[in-house]
Amino acid sequence: MKATHTNADMSHQNGLVYKMGVFFNSLKENGVLPTIRRIGQRFSYKVKGVDFSTQNIFDLTRTGEYQEHGTALVSTSVEFLRRLLDDLESVIDKPLEKDVFVDYGSGKGAAIIHAKKLGFERTIGVEFAKELHEQAELNIKKLNLKNVESLYADATTYTLPNNITLIYFFNPFDELVMTKVIENIMVQKEQFENDVYVIYGNASCNVLQEHFTLLKQVQYPSGARAEFYKI
Ligand SMILES: C[S@@+](CC[C@H](N)C(=O)[O-])C[C@H]1O[C@@H](n2cnc3c(N)ncnc32)[C@H](O)[C@@H]1O
């Protein structure tokens, strides 16, 4: 299991060399047309002033007890989220109920925005860095989206809605915080109205395996990893 790099410097991801790497990777993994579509979408977001860029968190205003336990903001791409949802559907062998999607450690709102566009009724993000939460609110406003909410809070304090259907973690924090979050989810479990699934991208601890049913682990050609669970 890889260590979680809490407070890591990820700013190289905004540089040209890194972006060229992502471009060639996408060409290899997805082909020419999807890569062109991807560039077109990034361009349209740029024109609208929507910002999902990578950002370090060590100089941001963070709320709660676990300010030194979080990872830097690296946003989920729409292509990756689509792939994750498709793969989860093949694992469970039925269409996902797309009621409520919750992203723990939601940054600038990329995953909650993509999840809404990919069919969820309502999406909620919990983010402990004030500046990232404010950018998420701005992004939601610029895209004029309804039923997409960013909350400024520490993940360990959040109570899920009873109609939750999918929980998303994109390696947001270390084992200590993950343990608190999972314990909190287990307390609420009896109130859930539907089957609840969990996607853990780039997992860095084993806490979920101790409490939920592991359905599948996947390693993608890009190097990204995902674990799929049922609560
Ligand atoms: C790797 S980024 C993932 C961003 C987003 N989930 C996405 O996929 O686009 C991790 C995020 O978790 C946030 N985070 C870390 N610890 C947190 C905590 N205790 N409560 C809420 N958010 C936290 C960080 O500020 C950062 O924005």
Coordinates of N, CA and C and ligand atoms in Angstrom, one line a residue:
M1 N 0.8 -1.2 0.0 CA 0.0 0.0 0.0 C 0.9 1.3 0.0
K2 N 0.6 2.2 -0.9 CA 1.5 3.4 -1.0 C 1.1 4.4 0.2
A3 N 2.2 5.1 0.7 CA 1.9 6.1 1.7 C 1.1 7.2 1.2
T4 N 0.3 7.8 2.0 CA -0.4 9.0 1.6 C 0.5 10.2 1.8
H5 N 0.7 11.0 0.8 CA 1.7 12.1 0.9 C 0.9 13.3 1.4
T6 N 0.7 13.4 2.7 CA -0.1 14.5 3.2 C 0.7 15.8 3.1
N7 N 0.0 16.9 2.7 CA 0.7 18.2 2.5 C 1.8 18.2 1.5
A8 N 1.8 17.2 0.5 CA 2.8 17.1 -0.5 C 2.7 18.3 -1.5
D9 N 3.9 18.6 -2.1 CA 3.9 19.6 -3.1 C 3.6 19.0 -4.5
M10 N 2.4 19.3 -5.0 CA 2.0 18.7 -6.3 C 2.0 19.7 -7.4
S11 N 2.6 20.9 -7.2 CA 2.5 22.0 -8.2 C 3.1 21.6 -9.6
H12 N 4.0 20.6 -9.6 CA 4.5 20.2 -11.0 C 3.4 19.8 -11.9
Q13 N 2.3 19.4 -11.4 CA 1.2 18.9 -12.3 C 0.6 20.1 -13.1
N14 N 0.9 21.3 -12.7 CA 0.4 22.4 -13.6 C 1.4 22.8 -14.6
G15 N 2.6 22.2 -14.7 CA 3.6 22.5 -15.6 C 3.4 21.8 -17.0
L16 N 4.1 22.4 -18.0 CA 3.9 21.9 -19.4 C 4.3 20.5 -19.6
V17 N 5.5 20.1 -18.9 CA 6.0 18.8 -19.1 C 5.0 17.7 -18.6
Y18 N 4.4 18.0 -17.5 CA 3.5 17.0 -16.9 C 2.2 17.0 -17.8
K19 N 1.8 18.1 -18.3 CA 0.6 18.2 -19.1 C 0.8 17.4 -20.5
M20 N 2.0 17.5 -21.0 CA 2.4 16.8 -22.2 C 2.3 15.3 -22.0
G21 N 2.8 14.9 -20.8 CA 2.7 13.5 -20.4 C 1.3 13.0 -20.4
V22 N 0.4 13.8 -19.8 CA -1.0 13.4 -19.7 C -1.6 13.3 -21.1
F23 N -1.2 14.3 -22.0 CA -1.7 14.3 -23.4 C -1.3 13.0 -24.1
F24 N 0.0 12.6 -24.0 CA 0.4 11.4 -24.7 C -0.2 10.1 -24.1
N25 N -0.4 10.2 -22.8 CA -1.0 9.0 -22.1 C -2.4 8.9 -22.6
S26 N -3.1 10.0 -22.7 CA -4.5 9.9 -23.2 C -4.6 9.4 -24.6
L27 N -3.7 9.9 -25.4 CA -3.6 9.4 -26.8 C -3.5 7.9 -26.9
K28 N -2.6 7.4 -26.0 CA -2.3 5.9 -26.0 C -3.5 5.2 -25.4
E29 N -4.1 5.7 -24.3 CA -5.1 5.0 -23.6 C -6.5 5.1 -24.3
N30 N -6.8 6.3 -24.8 CA -8.2 6.6 -25.2 C -8.3 6.8 -26.7
G31 N -7.2 7.1 -27.4 CA -7.2 7.3 -28.9 C -7.4 8.8 -29.2
V32 N -7.4 9.1 -30.5 CA -7.3 10.5 -31.0 C -8.6 11.3 -30.7
L33 N -9.7 10.7 -31.1 CA -11.0 11.5 -30.9 C -11.3 11.8 -29.5
P34 N -11.3 10.8 -28.5 CA -11.5 11.2 -27.1 C -10.5 12.2 -26.6
T35 N -9.3 12.1 -27.1 CA -8.3 13.1 -26.6 C -8.6 14.5 -27.1
I36 N -9.0 14.6 -28.4 CA -9.4 15.9 -28.9 C -10.6 16.4 -28.1
R37 N -11.6 15.5 -27.9 CA -12.8 15.9 -27.1 C -12.4 16.5 -25.7
R38 N -11.4 15.8 -25.1 CA -10.9 16.2 -23.8 C -10.3 17.6 -23.8
I39 N -9.5 17.8 -24.9 CA -8.9 19.1 -25.0 C -10.0 20.2 -25.2
G40 N -11.0 19.9 -26.0 CA -12.1 20.8 -26.3 C -12.8 21.2 -25.0
Q41 N -13.0 20.1 -24.2 CA -13.8 20.4 -22.9 C -13.0 21.3 -22.0
R42 N -11.6 21.0 -21.9 CA -10.8 21.8 -21.0 C -10.8 23.2 -21.5
F43 N -10.8 23.4 -22.8 CA -10.8 24.8 -23.4 C -12.1 25.5 -23.1
S44 N -13.2 24.8 -23.2 CA -14.5 25.4 -22.9 C -14.6 25.8 -21.4
Y45 N -14.0 25.0 -20.5 CA -14.0 25.3 -19.1 C -13.1 26.6 -18.9
K46 N -12.0 26.6 -19.6 CA -11.1 27.8 -19.4 C -11.8 29.1 -19.8
V47 N -12.5 29.0 -21.0 CA -13.2 30.2 -21.4 C -14.3 30.6 -20.4
K48 N -14.9 29.6 -19.8 CA -16.0 30.0 -18.8 C -15.4 30.4 -17.4
G49 N -14.0 30.2 -17.3 CA -13.4 30.6 -16.0 C -13.5 29.5 -15.0
V50 N -13.8 28.3 -15.4 CA -13.9 27.1 -14.4 C -12.5 26.6 -14.2
D51 N -12.1 26.5 -12.9 CA -10.7 26.1 -12.5 C -10.7 24.8 -11.7
F52 N -10.1 23.8 -12.3 CA -9.9 22.5 -11.5 C -8.4 22.2 -11.3
S53 N -7.6 23.3 -11.5 CA -6.1 23.0 -11.5 C -5.6 22.5 -10.1
T54 N -4.5 21.7 -10.2 CA -3.9 21.2 -9.0 C -3.4 22.3 -8.1
Q55 N -3.6 22.1 -6.8 CA -3.2 23.1 -5.8 C -2.7 22.5 -4.5
N56 N -1.5 23.0 -4.0 CA -1.1 22.5 -2.7 C -2.0 23.1 -1.6
I57 N -2.1 22.3 -0.5 CA -3.0 22.8 0.5 C -2.3 23.4 1.8
F58 N -0.9 23.3 1.8 CA -0.2 23.6 3.1 C -0.3 25.1 3.4
D59 N -0.6 26.0 2.4 CA -0.7 27.4 2.8 C -2.2 27.8 2.7
L60 N -3.1 26.9 2.7 CA -4.6 27.3 2.7 C -5.2 27.3 4.1
T61 N -6.3 27.9 4.2 CA -7.0 28.0 5.5 C -7.8 26.7 5.7
R62 N -7.5 25.9 6.6 CA -8.1 24.6 6.8 C -8.9 24.5 8.1
T63 N -10.1 23.9 8.0 CA -10.9 23.8 9.3 C -10.8 22.4 9.9
G64 N -11.0 22.3 11.2 CA -11.1 21.0 11.9 C -9.8 20.6 12.5
E65 N -9.8 19.4 13.1 CA -8.7 18.9 13.9 C -7.6 18.3 13.1
Y66 N -7.9 18.0 11.8 CA -6.9 17.1 11.1 C -6.2 17.9 9.9
Q67 N -5.8 19.1 10.2 CA -5.3 20.0 9.2 C -4.0 19.5 8.5
E68 N -3.3 18.6 9.2 CA -2.0 18.1 8.7 C -2.1 16.7 8.1
H69 N -3.4 16.3 7.9 CA -3.6 14.9 7.5 C -4.1 14.7 6.1
G70 N -4.2 15.9 5.4 CA -4.9 15.8 4.0 C -3.9 15.8 2.9
T71 N -4.3 15.4 1.7 CA -3.4 15.4 0.5 C -3.7 16.7 -0.3
A72 N -2.8 17.0 -1.2 CA -3.0 18.2 -2.1 C -4.2 18.0 -3.0
L73 N -4.7 19.1 -3.5 CA -5.8 19.0 -4.5 C -5.3 18.5 -5.8
V74 N -5.8 17.3 -6.2 CA -5.6 16.9 -7.6 C -7.0 16.5 -8.0
S75 N -7.5 17.1 -9.1 CA -8.9 16.9 -9.5 C -9.1 15.7 -10.3
T76 N -10.2 15.0 -10.1 CA -10.6 13.9 -10.9 C -11.1 14.4 -12.3
S77 N -10.6 13.8 -13.3 CA -11.1 14.2 -14.7 C -12.4 13.5 -15.0
V78 N -13.2 14.1 -15.9 CA -14.5 13.5 -16.2 C -14.3 12.1 -16.9
E79 N -13.2 11.9 -17.6 CA -13.0 10.6 -18.3 C -12.7 9.6 -17.2
F80 N -12.0 9.9 -16.2 CA -11.6 8.9 -15.2 C -12.9 8.6 -14.4
L81 N -13.7 9.6 -14.0 CA -14.9 9.3 -13.3 C -15.9 8.4 -14.1
R82 N -16.0 8.7 -15.4 CA -16.9 7.9 -16.3 C -16.4 6.5 -16.3
R83 N -15.1 6.3 -16.4 CA -14.5 5.0 -16.4 C -14.8 4.2 -15.1
L84 N -14.7 4.9 -14.0 CA -14.9 4.3 -12.7 C -16.4 3.9 -12.6
L85 N -17.3 4.7 -13.0 CA -18.7 4.4 -12.9 C -19.1 3.2 -13.8
D86 N -18.5 3.2 -15.0 CA -18.8 2.1 -15.9 C -18.2 0.8 -15.3
D87 N -17.0 0.9 -14.7 CA -16.4 -0.3 -14.2 C -17.2 -0.8 -13.0
L88 N -17.7 0.1 -12.2 CA -18.5 -0.3 -11.0 C -19.8 -1.0 -11.5
E89 N -20.4 -0.4 -12.6 CA -21.6 -1.0 -13.1 C -21.4 -2.4 -13.6
S90 N -20.2 -2.6 -14.3 CA -19.9 -4.0 -14.7 C -19.7 -4.9 -13.6
V91 N -19.1 -4.4 -12.5 CA -18.8 -5.3 -11.3 C -20.1 -5.7 -10.7
I92 N -21.1 -4.8 -10.5 CA -22.3 -5.1 -9.8 C -23.3 -5.7 -10.8
D93 N -23.0 -5.6 -12.1 CA -23.8 -6.2 -13.1 C -25.3 -5.7 -13.2
K94 N -25.4 -4.4 -12.9 CA -26.7 -3.7 -13.0 C -26.5 -2.2 -13.0
P95 N -27.4 -1.4 -13.5 CA -27.2 0.0 -13.5 C -27.2 0.6 -12.1
L96 N -26.3 1.5 -11.9 CA -26.2 2.2 -10.6 C -27.4 3.0 -10.3
E97 N -27.9 3.1 -9.1 CA -28.9 4.0 -8.7 C -28.2 5.4 -8.5
K98 N -28.6 6.3 -9.3 CA -27.9 7.6 -9.3 C -28.6 8.7 -8.5
D99 N -28.9 8.4 -7.2 CA -29.6 9.3 -6.4 C -28.6 10.4 -5.8
V100 N -27.9 10.0 -4.8 CA -26.9 11.0 -4.2 C -25.5 10.5 -4.3
F101 N -24.6 11.4 -4.7 CA -23.2 11.1 -4.8 C -22.5 12.0 -3.8
V102 N -21.7 11.5 -2.9 CA -20.9 12.3 -2.0 C -19.4 12.1 -2.2
D103 N -18.7 13.2 -2.3 CA -17.2 13.2 -2.5 C -16.6 13.7 -1.2
Y104 N -15.9 12.9 -0.5 CA -15.2 13.3 0.8 C -13.8 13.9 0.4
G105 N -13.6 15.2 0.6 CA -12.4 15.9 0.2 C -12.6 16.3 -1.3
S106 N -13.5 17.3 -1.5 CA -14.0 17.5 -2.9 C -13.2 18.6 -3.6
G107 N -12.3 19.3 -3.0 CA -11.4 20.2 -3.7 C -12.2 21.3 -4.3
K108 N -11.9 21.5 -5.6 CA -12.6 22.6 -6.4 C -13.9 22.1 -7.0
G109 N -14.3 20.9 -6.6 CA -15.7 20.5 -7.1 C -15.7 19.7 -8.3
A110 N -14.5 19.2 -8.8 CA -14.5 18.5 -10.1 C -15.4 17.3 -10.1
A111 N -15.2 16.4 -9.1 CA -15.9 15.1 -9.1 C -17.4 15.4 -8.9
I112 N -17.8 16.3 -8.1 CA -19.3 16.5 -7.9 C -19.9 17.1 -9.1
I113 N -19.1 18.0 -9.8 CA -19.7 18.6 -11.1 C -19.8 17.5 -12.2
H114 N -18.7 16.7 -12.3 CA -18.7 15.6 -13.3 C -19.9 14.6 -13.0
A115 N -20.0 14.2 -11.7 CA -21.0 13.2 -11.3 C -22.4 13.7 -11.7
K116 N -22.7 15.0 -11.5 CA -24.0 15.6 -11.8 C -24.2 15.4 -13.3
K117 N -23.1 15.8 -14.1 CA -23.3 15.7 -15.6 C -23.4 14.3 -16.0
L118 N -22.9 13.3 -15.2 CA -23.0 11.9 -15.6 C -24.3 11.3 -15.0
G119 N -25.2 12.1 -14.5 CA -26.6 11.5 -14.3 C -27.0 11.5 -12.8
F120 N -26.2 11.9 -11.8 CA -26.7 11.8 -10.4 C -27.7 12.9 -10.2
E121 N -28.7 12.6 -9.4 CA -29.8 13.6 -9.0 C -29.2 14.8 -8.2
R122 N -28.4 14.4 -7.2 CA -27.8 15.4 -6.3 C -26.4 15.0 -6.0
T123 N -25.5 16.0 -5.9 CA -24.1 15.7 -5.6 C -23.6 16.6 -4.5
I124 N -22.8 16.1 -3.6 CA -22.4 16.9 -2.4 C -20.9 16.6 -2.2
G125 N -20.2 17.7 -2.0 CA -18.7 17.6 -1.7 C -18.4 18.2 -0.3
V126 N -17.5 17.6 0.4 CA -17.1 18.0 1.7 C -15.6 18.4 1.6
E127 N -15.3 19.7 1.8 CA -13.9 20.1 1.6 C -13.5 21.0 2.8
F128 N -12.3 20.7 3.4 CA -11.9 21.4 4.6 C -11.0 22.6 4.3
A129 N -10.6 22.8 3.0 CA -9.8 24.0 2.7 C -10.7 25.1 2.1
K130 N -10.7 26.2 2.8 CA -11.7 27.3 2.5 C -11.6 27.8 1.1
E131 N -10.4 28.0 0.7 CA -10.1 28.6 -0.7 C -10.6 27.6 -1.8
L132 N -10.4 26.3 -1.5 CA -10.8 25.3 -2.5 C -12.4 25.2 -2.6
H133 N -13.0 25.2 -1.4 CA -14.4 25.2 -1.3 C -15.0 26.4 -2.0
E134 N -14.4 27.6 -1.8 CA -14.9 28.8 -2.5 C -14.8 28.7 -4.0
Q135 N -13.7 28.1 -4.5 CA -13.5 28.0 -5.9 C -14.5 27.0 -6.5
A136 N -14.8 25.9 -5.7 CA -15.9 24.9 -6.1 C -17.2 25.7 -6.2
E137 N -17.6 26.5 -5.3 CA -18.8 27.3 -5.4 C -18.9 28.1 -6.6
L138 N -17.7 28.7 -6.9 CA -17.6 29.6 -8.1 C -17.8 28.7 -9.4
N139 N -17.1 27.6 -9.4 CA -17.2 26.7 -10.6 C -18.7 26.2 -10.8
I140 N -19.4 25.9 -9.7 CA -20.8 25.4 -9.8 C -21.6 26.6 -10.4
K141 N -21.4 27.8 -9.9 CA -22.1 28.9 -10.3 C -21.9 29.2 -11.8
K142 N -20.6 29.2 -12.2 CA -20.3 29.5 -13.6 C -20.9 28.5 -14.6
L143 N -21.1 27.2 -14.1 CA -21.7 26.2 -15.0 C -23.2 26.1 -14.8
N144 N -23.7 27.0 -13.9 CA -25.1 27.1 -13.6 C -25.8 25.8 -13.3
L145 N -25.2 25.1 -12.4 CA -25.7 23.7 -12.0 C -26.5 23.8 -10.8
K146 N -27.6 23.0 -10.8 CA -28.5 22.9 -9.6 C -28.2 21.5 -8.9
N147 N -28.5 21.5 -7.6 CA -28.3 20.2 -6.9 C -26.9 19.7 -6.8
V148 N -26.0 20.7 -6.9 CA -24.5 20.4 -6.7 C -24.1 21.3 -5.6
E149 N -23.7 20.7 -4.4 CA -23.3 21.5 -3.3 C -21.9 21.2 -2.8
S150 N -21.1 22.3 -2.5 CA -19.9 22.1 -1.8 C -20.0 22.6 -0.4
L151 N -19.6 21.8 0.6 CA -19.7 22.2 2.0 C -18.3 22.4 2.5
Y152 N -18.2 23.5 3.3 CA -16.9 23.8 3.9 C -16.9 23.1 5.3
A153 N -16.2 21.9 5.4 CA -16.2 21.2 6.7 C -15.1 20.1 6.6
D154 N -14.8 19.7 7.8 CA -13.9 18.5 8.0 C -14.7 17.2 7.7
A155 N -14.1 16.3 6.9 CA -14.8 15.1 6.5 C -15.3 14.3 7.7
T156 N -14.6 14.3 8.8 CA -15.0 13.5 10.0 C -16.2 13.9 10.7
T157 N -16.7 15.2 10.4 CA -17.9 15.7 11.0 C -19.1 15.6 10.2
Y158 N -19.0 15.0 9.0 CA -20.1 15.1 8.0 C -21.1 13.9 8.2
T159 N -22.4 14.2 8.2 CA -23.4 13.1 8.2 C -24.0 13.0 6.8
L160 N -24.0 11.7 6.3 CA -24.5 11.5 5.0 C -26.1 11.6 4.9
P161 N -26.6 11.9 3.8 CA -28.1 11.9 3.7 C -28.5 10.4 3.6
N162 N -29.8 10.1 4.0 CA -30.2 8.7 4.0 C -30.3 8.1 2.6
N163 N -30.5 8.9 1.6 CA -30.7 8.4 0.3 C -29.4 8.4 -0.5
I164 N -28.3 8.3 0.2 CA -27.0 8.2 -0.4 C -26.9 6.9 -1.3
T165 N -26.3 7.0 -2.5 CA -26.1 5.7 -3.2 C -24.6 5.5 -3.6
L166 N -23.8 6.6 -3.7 CA -22.4 6.4 -4.0 C -21.5 7.3 -3.3
I167 N -20.5 6.7 -2.6 CA -19.5 7.5 -1.9 C -18.2 7.5 -2.6
Y168 N -17.5 8.6 -2.8 CA -16.3 8.7 -3.6 C -15.2 9.2 -2.7
F169 N -14.0 8.6 -2.7 CA -12.8 9.0 -2.1 C -11.7 9.0 -3.2
F170 N -11.1 10.2 -3.4 CA -9.9 10.2 -4.3 C -8.7 10.5 -3.5
N171 N -8.2 9.5 -2.8 CA -7.1 9.6 -1.9 C -7.0 10.9 -1.2
P172 N -8.0 11.2 -0.4 CA -8.1 12.6 0.2 C -7.3 12.8 1.5
F173 N -7.1 11.7 2.3 CA -6.4 11.9 3.6 C -5.8 10.6 4.0
D174 N -5.1 10.6 5.1 CA -4.4 9.5 5.6 C -5.3 8.5 6.4
E175 N -4.7 7.5 6.9 CA -5.4 6.4 7.6 C -6.2 6.9 8.9
L176 N -5.6 7.8 9.6 CA -6.2 8.3 10.8 C -7.6 8.9 10.5
V177 N -7.6 9.8 9.5 CA -8.8 10.5 9.2 C -9.8 9.5 8.5
M178 N -9.3 8.6 7.7 CA -10.1 7.6 7.0 C -10.8 6.8 8.1
T179 N -10.1 6.4 9.1 CA -10.7 5.5 10.2 C -11.9 6.2 10.8
K180 N -11.7 7.5 11.1 CA -12.8 8.3 11.7 C -14.0 8.4 10.8
V181 N -13.7 8.7 9.5 CA -14.8 8.8 8.5 C -15.6 7.5 8.4
I182 N -14.8 6.4 8.3 CA -15.5 5.1 8.1 C -16.3 4.7 9.3
E183 N -15.8 5.0 10.5 CA -16.5 4.7 11.8 C -17.8 5.5 11.8
N184 N -17.7 6.7 11.3 CA -18.9 7.6 11.3 C -20.0 7.0 10.3
I185 N -19.5 6.5 9.1 CA -20.4 6.0 8.1 C -21.0 4.7 8.7
M186 N -20.3 3.9 9.4 CA -20.8 2.6 10.0 C -22.0 2.9 11.0
V187 N -21.8 4.0 11.7 CA -22.9 4.4 12.7 C -24.2 4.7 11.9
Q188 N -24.1 5.3 10.7 CA -25.2 5.7 10.0 C -25.8 4.6 9.1
K189 N -25.1 3.5 9.0 CA -25.4 2.5 8.0 C -26.9 2.0 8.0
E190 N -27.5 1.8 9.2 CA -28.8 1.3 9.3 C -29.9 2.2 8.7
Q191 N -29.5 3.5 8.6 CA -30.5 4.5 8.1 C -30.5 4.6 6.5
F192 N -29.5 4.0 5.9 CA -29.4 4.1 4.4 C -30.6 3.4 3.7
E193 N -31.2 4.1 2.8 CA -32.4 3.6 2.1 C -32.1 2.7 0.9
N194 N -30.9 2.8 0.4 CA -30.6 2.0 -0.8 C -29.3 1.2 -0.6
D195 N -29.0 0.4 -1.6 CA -27.6 -0.2 -1.6 C -26.6 1.0 -1.7
V196 N -25.6 0.9 -1.0 CA -24.6 2.0 -1.1 C -23.2 1.4 -1.5
Y197 N -22.7 2.0 -2.6 CA -21.4 1.6 -3.1 C -20.4 2.7 -2.8
V198 N -19.1 2.2 -2.8 CA -18.0 3.2 -2.5 C -16.9 3.0 -3.6
I199 N -16.4 4.1 -4.1 CA -15.2 4.0 -5.0 C -14.1 4.7 -4.3
Y200 N -13.0 4.0 -4.1 CA -11.8 4.6 -3.5 C -10.7 4.6 -4.5
G201 N -10.4 5.8 -5.0 CA -9.4 6.0 -6.1 C -8.0 6.2 -5.4
N202 N -7.0 5.6 -6.0 CA -5.6 5.6 -5.6 C -5.5 5.4 -4.0
A203 N -6.1 4.3 -3.6 CA -6.2 4.0 -2.2 C -4.8 4.0 -1.5
S204 N -4.8 4.5 -0.3 CA -3.5 4.6 0.4 C -3.6 4.0 1.8
C205 N -4.7 3.4 2.1 CA -4.8 2.6 3.4 C -5.9 1.5 3.2
N206 N -5.9 0.6 4.2 CA -6.7 -0.6 4.1 C -8.0 -0.5 5.0
V207 N -8.3 0.7 5.5 CA -9.4 0.8 6.5 C -10.7 0.3 5.8
L208 N -11.0 0.6 4.6 CA -12.3 0.3 4.0 C -12.4 -1.3 3.9
Q209 N -11.3 -2.0 3.7 CA -11.4 -3.4 3.6 C -11.8 -4.1 4.9
E210 N -11.6 -3.4 6.0 CA -12.0 -3.9 7.3 C -13.5 -3.8 7.6
H211 N -14.1 -2.9 6.9 CA -15.5 -2.6 7.2 C -16.5 -2.9 6.1
F212 N -16.1 -2.7 4.8 CA -17.0 -2.9 3.7 C -16.6 -4.2 2.9
T213 N -17.5 -4.6 2.0 CA -17.2 -5.7 1.1 C -16.5 -5.3 -0.1
L214 N -15.3 -5.8 -0.2 CA -14.5 -5.4 -1.4 C -15.0 -6.2 -2.6
L215 N -15.4 -5.4 -3.7 CA -15.9 -6.1 -4.9 C -14.8 -6.3 -5.9
K216 N -13.9 -5.3 -6.1 CA -12.9 -5.4 -7.1 C -11.8 -4.4 -6.9
Q217 N -10.6 -4.7 -7.2 CA -9.5 -3.7 -7.3 C -9.0 -3.7 -8.7
V218 N -8.8 -2.5 -9.2 CA -8.4 -2.3 -10.6 C -7.1 -1.4 -10.7
Q219 N -6.2 -1.8 -11.6 CA -5.1 -0.9 -11.9 C -5.2 -0.5 -13.4
Y220 N -5.2 0.8 -13.7 CA -5.4 1.3 -15.0 C -4.1 1.5 -15.7
P221 N -4.0 1.5 -17.1 CA -2.8 1.7 -17.8 C -2.1 3.0 -17.4
S222 N -2.8 4.0 -17.0 CA -2.2 5.3 -16.6 C -1.5 5.2 -15.3
G223 N -1.7 4.1 -14.6 CA -1.1 4.0 -13.3 C -2.1 4.3 -12.1
A224 N -3.2 4.9 -12.5 CA -4.3 5.1 -11.5 C -4.8 3.8 -11.0
R225 N -5.3 3.8 -9.7 CA -5.9 2.5 -9.2 C -7.3 2.8 -8.6
A226 N -8.1 1.8 -8.5 CA -9.4 2.0 -7.9 C -9.8 0.7 -7.2
E227 N -10.5 1.0 -6.0 CA -11.2 -0.1 -5.3 C -12.7 0.1 -5.3
F228 N -13.5 -0.9 -5.5 CA -14.9 -0.8 -5.5 C -15.5 -1.6 -4.3
Y229 N -16.4 -1.0 -3.5 CA -16.9 -1.7 -2.3 C -18.4 -1.5 -2.3
K230 N -19.0 -2.5 -1.5 CA -20.5 -2.3 -1.2 C -20.5 -2.2 0.4
I231 N -21.3 -1.3 0.9 CA -21.4 -1.1 2.3 C -22.3 -2.2 2.9
Ligands
LIG1 C1 -6.7 14.4 -4.0 S1 -7.8 15.7 -3.7 C2 -9.3 15.1 -4.4 C3 -10.2 16.2 -4.9 C4 -11.6 15.8 -5.4 N1 -12.1 14.7 -4.6 C5 -11.6 15.4 -6.8 O1 -11.6 14.2 -7.1 O2 -11.6 16.2 -7.7 C6 -8.0 15.6 -1.9 C7 -8.8 16.7 -1.3 O3 -9.2 16.4 0.0 C8 -9.2 17.5 0.9 N2 -9.1 17.1 2.3 C9 -8.1 16.6 2.9 N3 -8.3 16.3 4.2 C10 -9.7 16.6 4.4 C11 -10.6 16.6 5.5 N4 -10.2 16.1 6.7 N5 -11.8 17.0 5.3 C12 -12.2 17.4 4.1 N6 -11.4 17.6 3.0 C13 -10.2 17.1 3.1 C14 -8.0 18.3 0.3 O4 -8.1 19.7 0.7 C15 -8.1 18.1 -1.2 O5 -8.9 19.1 -1.8

